[in-house]
């Protein structure tokens, strides 16, 4: 039995196969419409979500399966003090696969140790968000035609943004990747990622504060929201929240073939006027999230469709 805790749980070859499967699902949805008949996905979300929960559910429904679950800790027995390990023992009796989001780093890992069904980490605190990374990789590969030889700008809350941490971990395994880390001093990428991931893998990167300085050299701009829920005080959040706003004027500095990604939700960091720019790819990215989660469910359940 396999779980997905981190993007590194798949080798690069396995990731390529998963992304190929997602592309085939995109092209031939009818072929997969009954692949999970009789199977159930449980979504255990102890933290708010729109895309991750609903795209997992849409993925299972598209495969002909069923879904059950809860969308907040308050509406589950966690509110009465039930532990993650007891909860997952129950869910193993009710479902065939489970996606879990939790505010505490490592909670899905605890769940795996007590589970008899595959667990998908759907985001754990400021740690990892591997299914968002699969979505990001599929989006980049589909739009740019490759995952090698890319200059990727990561902009915003690089300290608390788990999507950025997961994406860096995944991309350092490809050749010719260069990062431009765009953040205010207070929200710099943590040293455990800079040193243990970027430096250790000898991946070139540059840290800048001004988005305008990075834009002309990017293949991908990955915008992120300032993570209000992870700040210790409201004052710091308010000071940081509008540090970056990508607007039409700034987009004039970007290459014609650069794409803008964002895991969403956005707050103010991308002006709505950018949505009509053909380089704005964040809503297409959310659609790719359904295909890749369909591919992931099939892979973890070891279901093959000819
Ligand atoms: N991208 C993402 O994780 O969105 P949600 O928080 O809405 O699931």
Coordinates of C-alpha atoms and ligand atoms in Angstrom, one line a residue:
X1 CA 0.0 0.0 0.0
X2 CA 1.3 3.5 -1.0
X3 CA 0.5 6.9 0.6
X4 CA 1.4 10.4 -0.7
X5 CA 3.0 12.5 2.0
X6 CA 5.6 14.4 -0.1
X7 CA 6.2 14.9 -3.8
X8 CA 9.5 13.0 -3.2
X9 CA 7.4 9.8 -2.6
X10 CA 7.4 9.4 -6.3
X11 CA 10.6 9.0 -8.4
X12 CA 11.0 11.3 -11.4
X13 CA 10.0 8.4 -13.7
X14 CA 6.9 7.6 -11.6
X15 CA 6.0 11.3 -11.7
X16 CA 6.3 11.3 -15.5
X17 CA 4.0 8.3 -15.7
X18 CA 1.5 10.0 -13.4
X19 CA 1.5 13.2 -15.5
X20 CA 1.2 11.2 -18.7
X21 CA -1.8 9.4 -17.1
X22 CA -3.3 12.8 -16.2
X23 CA -2.9 14.1 -19.8
X24 CA -4.6 10.9 -21.1
X25 CA -7.5 11.5 -18.7
X26 CA -7.8 15.1 -19.9
X27 CA -8.0 13.8 -23.6
X28 CA -10.1 10.7 -22.9
X29 CA -12.4 11.3 -19.9
X30 CA -15.0 8.7 -20.9
X31 CA -12.3 6.0 -20.8
X32 CA -12.0 6.5 -17.1
X33 CA -15.6 7.2 -16.1
X34 CA -16.2 3.9 -14.4
X35 CA -12.7 3.1 -13.2
X36 CA -13.5 3.5 -9.5
X37 CA -17.0 2.2 -9.4
X38 CA -17.7 0.8 -5.9
X39 CA -14.8 2.7 -4.4
X40 CA -15.1 5.5 -1.8
X41 CA -12.9 8.5 -1.1
X42 CA -13.0 10.1 2.4
X43 CA -12.0 13.7 2.6
X44 CA -10.9 14.7 6.2
X45 CA -10.4 18.4 6.2
X46 CA -9.5 19.9 9.6
X47 CA -8.7 23.2 7.9
X48 CA -10.6 25.3 5.3
X49 CA -10.3 24.4 1.6
X50 CA -12.1 25.0 -1.6
X51 CA -9.9 23.6 -4.4
X52 CA -8.1 20.7 -2.7
X53 CA -11.2 19.2 -1.1
X54 CA -13.6 19.7 -4.0
X55 CA -11.1 18.7 -6.7
X56 CA -10.4 15.4 -4.9
X57 CA -14.1 14.8 -4.6
X58 CA -14.7 15.8 -8.3
X59 CA -11.8 13.5 -9.3
X60 CA -13.4 10.5 -7.5
X61 CA -16.9 11.3 -8.9
X62 CA -15.4 11.6 -12.4
X63 CA -13.9 8.1 -11.9
X64 CA -17.4 6.7 -11.0
X65 CA -16.7 6.4 -7.3
X66 CA -18.3 8.0 -4.3
X67 CA -17.2 10.4 -1.6
X68 CA -17.8 11.1 2.1
X69 CA -16.1 13.2 4.7
X70 CA -16.0 16.4 6.7
X71 CA -14.9 19.9 5.9
X72 CA -14.0 21.2 9.3
X73 CA -12.7 19.9 12.6
X74 CA -15.7 21.4 14.3
X75 CA -18.1 19.1 12.4
X76 CA -16.2 16.0 13.3
X77 CA -15.5 14.2 16.6
X78 CA -12.1 16.0 16.7
X79 CA -14.2 18.7 18.4
X80 CA -14.8 16.1 21.2
X81 CA -11.1 15.4 21.5
X82 CA -10.8 12.4 19.1
X83 CA -7.2 11.8 17.9
X84 CA -6.1 11.6 14.3
X85 CA -5.0 8.0 14.8
X86 CA -8.4 6.9 16.2
X87 CA -10.2 8.8 13.4
X88 CA -8.2 7.1 10.7
X89 CA -8.8 3.7 12.2
X90 CA -12.6 4.4 11.8
X91 CA -12.2 5.9 8.3
X92 CA -10.3 2.7 7.2
X93 CA -13.6 0.9 7.9
X94 CA -15.7 3.3 5.8
X95 CA -13.6 4.2 2.7
X96 CA -10.9 2.9 0.3
X97 CA -8.7 6.0 0.2
X98 CA -8.5 9.2 2.2
X99 CA -7.3 12.8 1.6
X100 CA -6.4 14.6 4.8
X101 CA -5.7 18.3 5.4
X102 CA -4.6 19.3 8.9
X103 CA -3.1 22.5 10.5
X104 CA -0.4 20.5 12.3
X105 CA 2.7 19.5 10.3
X106 CA 3.0 15.7 10.2
X107 CA -0.6 14.9 11.1
X108 CA -1.2 12.9 7.8
X109 CA 2.1 11.0 8.5
X110 CA 0.6 10.0 11.9
X111 CA -2.5 8.9 10.0
X112 CA -0.5 6.6 7.7
X113 CA 0.9 4.7 10.6
X114 CA -2.6 3.7 11.8
X115 CA -4.3 3.4 8.4
X116 CA -5.2 0.3 6.3
X117 CA -6.0 2.5 3.3
X118 CA -3.9 4.9 1.2
X119 CA -3.6 8.4 2.7
X120 CA -3.1 11.6 0.6
X121 CA -1.5 14.6 2.4
X122 CA -3.8 17.4 1.2
X123 CA -1.7 20.0 3.1
X124 CA -0.2 19.9 6.6
X125 CA 0.5 23.2 8.3
X126 CA 3.3 25.1 6.7
X127 CA 5.1 21.9 5.7
X128 CA 4.0 20.2 2.4
X129 CA 1.2 20.3 -0.1
X130 CA 2.1 17.4 -2.5
X131 CA -1.1 17.3 -4.6
X132 CA -0.7 21.0 -5.3
X133 CA 2.8 20.2 -6.5
X134 CA 1.5 17.5 -8.8
X135 CA -1.0 20.1 -10.1
X136 CA 1.8 22.7 -10.6
X137 CA 4.1 20.2 -12.4
X138 CA 1.3 19.1 -14.7
X139 CA 0.4 22.7 -15.5
X140 CA 4.0 23.7 -16.2
X141 CA 4.7 20.7 -18.3
X142 CA 1.4 21.1 -20.3
X143 CA 2.0 24.9 -20.9
X144 CA 5.8 24.9 -21.4
X145 CA 6.2 21.4 -22.8
X146 CA 9.0 20.6 -20.3
X147 CA 10.1 20.5 -16.7
X148 CA 13.8 21.1 -17.5
X149 CA 15.6 24.3 -18.2
X150 CA 13.3 26.8 -16.6
X151 CA 13.7 30.0 -14.6
X152 CA 11.0 30.0 -12.0
X153 CA 10.1 33.1 -9.9
X154 CA 8.5 32.3 -6.6
X155 CA 6.9 35.4 -5.2
X156 CA 5.2 36.4 -1.9
X157 CA 5.1 34.4 1.3
X158 CA 8.0 32.0 0.9
X159 CA 8.3 31.5 4.6
X160 CA 4.9 29.9 5.4
X161 CA 3.8 28.9 1.9
X162 CA 3.7 25.2 1.9
X163 CA 3.0 25.0 -1.9
X164 CA 6.4 26.7 -2.5
X165 CA 8.2 24.3 -0.2
X166 CA 6.7 21.3 -2.0
X167 CA 7.3 22.7 -5.4
X168 CA 11.0 23.4 -4.8
X169 CA 11.5 19.9 -3.4
X170 CA 10.0 18.5 -6.6
X171 CA 11.7 20.7 -9.2
X172 CA 15.3 20.4 -7.9
X173 CA 15.3 16.9 -9.4
X174 CA 15.1 18.3 -12.9
X175 CA 18.1 19.7 -14.8
X176 CA 18.6 23.3 -15.7
X177 CA 16.2 24.7 -13.0
X178 CA 17.0 28.1 -11.6
X179 CA 14.9 29.9 -9.0
X180 CA 14.4 33.6 -8.4
X181 CA 13.0 34.0 -4.8
X182 CA 11.0 37.2 -4.6
X183 CA 10.0 38.1 -1.0
X184 CA 10.3 40.7 1.7
X185 CA 13.0 40.0 4.2
X186 CA 10.5 38.8 6.8
X187 CA 9.0 36.2 4.5
X188 CA 12.2 34.7 3.0
X189 CA 12.4 31.0 2.2
X190 CA 13.4 29.2 5.4
X191 CA 17.0 28.3 5.7
X192 CA 16.2 24.6 5.9
X193 CA 14.9 24.7 2.3
X194 CA 17.7 27.1 1.1
X195 CA 20.5 25.1 2.6
X196 CA 19.2 21.5 2.7
X197 CA 17.4 21.5 -0.6
X198 CA 18.8 24.3 -2.9
X199 CA 22.4 24.4 -1.8
X200 CA 22.7 20.7 -1.3
X201 CA 21.4 20.0 -4.8
X202 CA 23.6 22.9 -6.2
X203 CA 20.5 24.5 -7.7
X204 CA 21.2 28.2 -8.6
X205 CA 19.0 30.8 -7.0
X206 CA 18.8 34.5 -6.4
X207 CA 16.9 36.3 -3.7
X208 CA 15.3 39.7 -4.6
X209 CA 12.8 42.0 -3.0
X210 CA 11.4 43.8 -6.1
X211 CA 9.1 41.8 -8.4
X212 CA 9.9 44.2 -11.2
X213 CA 13.6 43.1 -11.1
X214 CA 12.8 39.5 -11.7
X215 CA 10.0 39.6 -14.2
X216 CA 12.0 40.1 -17.5
X217 CA 13.9 36.8 -17.0
X218 CA 11.1 34.4 -16.0
X219 CA 9.6 31.4 -17.7
X220 CA 7.1 30.9 -14.8
X221 CA 6.0 33.3 -12.2
X222 CA 4.5 31.5 -9.2
X223 CA 2.5 34.0 -7.1
X224 CA 1.5 33.2 -3.5
X225 CA -0.8 34.7 -0.9
X226 CA 0.5 35.9 2.4
X227 CA -0.6 33.1 4.7
X228 CA -2.7 35.0 7.3
X229 CA -3.5 31.9 9.3
X230 CA 0.2 31.2 10.0
X231 CA 1.1 34.7 11.4
X232 CA 1.5 35.1 15.1
X233 CA 0.0 38.6 15.2
X234 CA -2.4 40.6 13.0
X235 CA -0.2 43.7 12.8
X236 CA 2.6 41.8 10.9
X237 CA 0.0 40.3 8.5
X238 CA -1.5 43.7 7.7
X239 CA 2.0 45.2 7.1
X240 CA 2.9 42.3 4.7
X241 CA -0.4 41.5 3.0
X242 CA -0.2 43.9 0.0
X243 CA 3.6 43.8 -0.4
X244 CA 3.2 42.5 -4.0
X245 CA 0.4 43.2 -6.4
X246 CA 0.8 41.9 -9.9
X247 CA -1.0 44.2 -12.3
X248 CA -1.2 44.9 -16.0
X249 CA 1.6 47.5 -15.9
X250 CA 4.0 45.0 -14.2
X251 CA 2.9 42.3 -16.7
X252 CA 4.4 44.6 -19.5
X253 CA 7.8 43.7 -18.0
X254 CA 7.3 39.9 -18.4
X255 CA 8.2 37.9 -21.5
X256 CA 5.4 37.0 -23.9
X257 CA 5.8 33.3 -23.2
X258 CA 5.9 33.6 -19.4
X259 CA 3.0 32.0 -17.5
X260 CA 1.6 33.2 -14.2
X261 CA 0.6 30.4 -11.8
X262 CA -1.0 30.7 -8.3
X263 CA -2.2 27.8 -6.1
X264 CA -5.2 30.1 -5.1
X265 CA -7.0 31.4 -3.3
X266 CA -5.7 34.9 -4.2
X267 CA -6.4 37.9 -2.0
X268 CA -4.9 41.1 -3.5
X269 CA -1.6 39.8 -4.9
X270 CA -2.9 39.5 -8.5
X271 CA -5.2 42.3 -9.7
X272 CA -8.4 41.0 -11.4
X273 CA -7.3 42.9 -14.5
X274 CA -4.6 40.4 -15.1
X275 CA -7.1 37.5 -15.5
X276 CA -7.7 38.4 -19.1
X277 CA -4.0 38.2 -20.0
X278 CA -3.4 35.0 -22.0
X279 CA -0.3 34.4 -19.7
X280 CA -2.6 34.2 -16.6
X281 CA -2.8 30.4 -16.1
X282 CA -4.1 30.0 -12.5
X283 CA -7.6 29.0 -13.4
X284 CA -6.4 26.5 -16.0
X285 CA -4.0 25.3 -13.2
X286 CA -7.1 24.5 -11.0
X287 CA -8.6 22.4 -13.8
X288 CA -5.3 20.5 -14.2
X289 CA -5.7 19.8 -10.4
X290 CA -8.7 17.5 -11.1
X291 CA -6.9 15.5 -13.8
X292 CA -3.8 14.9 -11.7
X293 CA -5.9 13.9 -8.7
X294 CA -7.8 11.4 -10.8
X295 CA -4.4 10.0 -11.9
X296 CA -3.2 9.9 -8.3
X297 CA -6.3 8.1 -7.0
X298 CA -5.9 5.4 -9.8
X299 CA -2.2 5.1 -9.0
X300 CA -2.6 4.7 -5.2
X301 CA -5.5 2.3 -5.7
X302 CA -3.5 0.4 -8.3
X303 CA -6.3 0.5 -10.8
X304 CA -5.2 0.3 -14.4
X305 CA -7.4 1.2 -17.4
X306 CA -6.6 -0.1 -20.8
Ligands
LIG1 N1 -4.6 25.6 -3.5 C1 -5.3 25.2 -2.4 O1 -4.8 24.5 -1.5 O2 -6.5 25.8 -2.3 P1 -7.5 25.4 -1.1 O3 -7.0 25.9 0.2 O4 -8.8 26.1 -1.5 O5 -7.7 24.0 -1.1

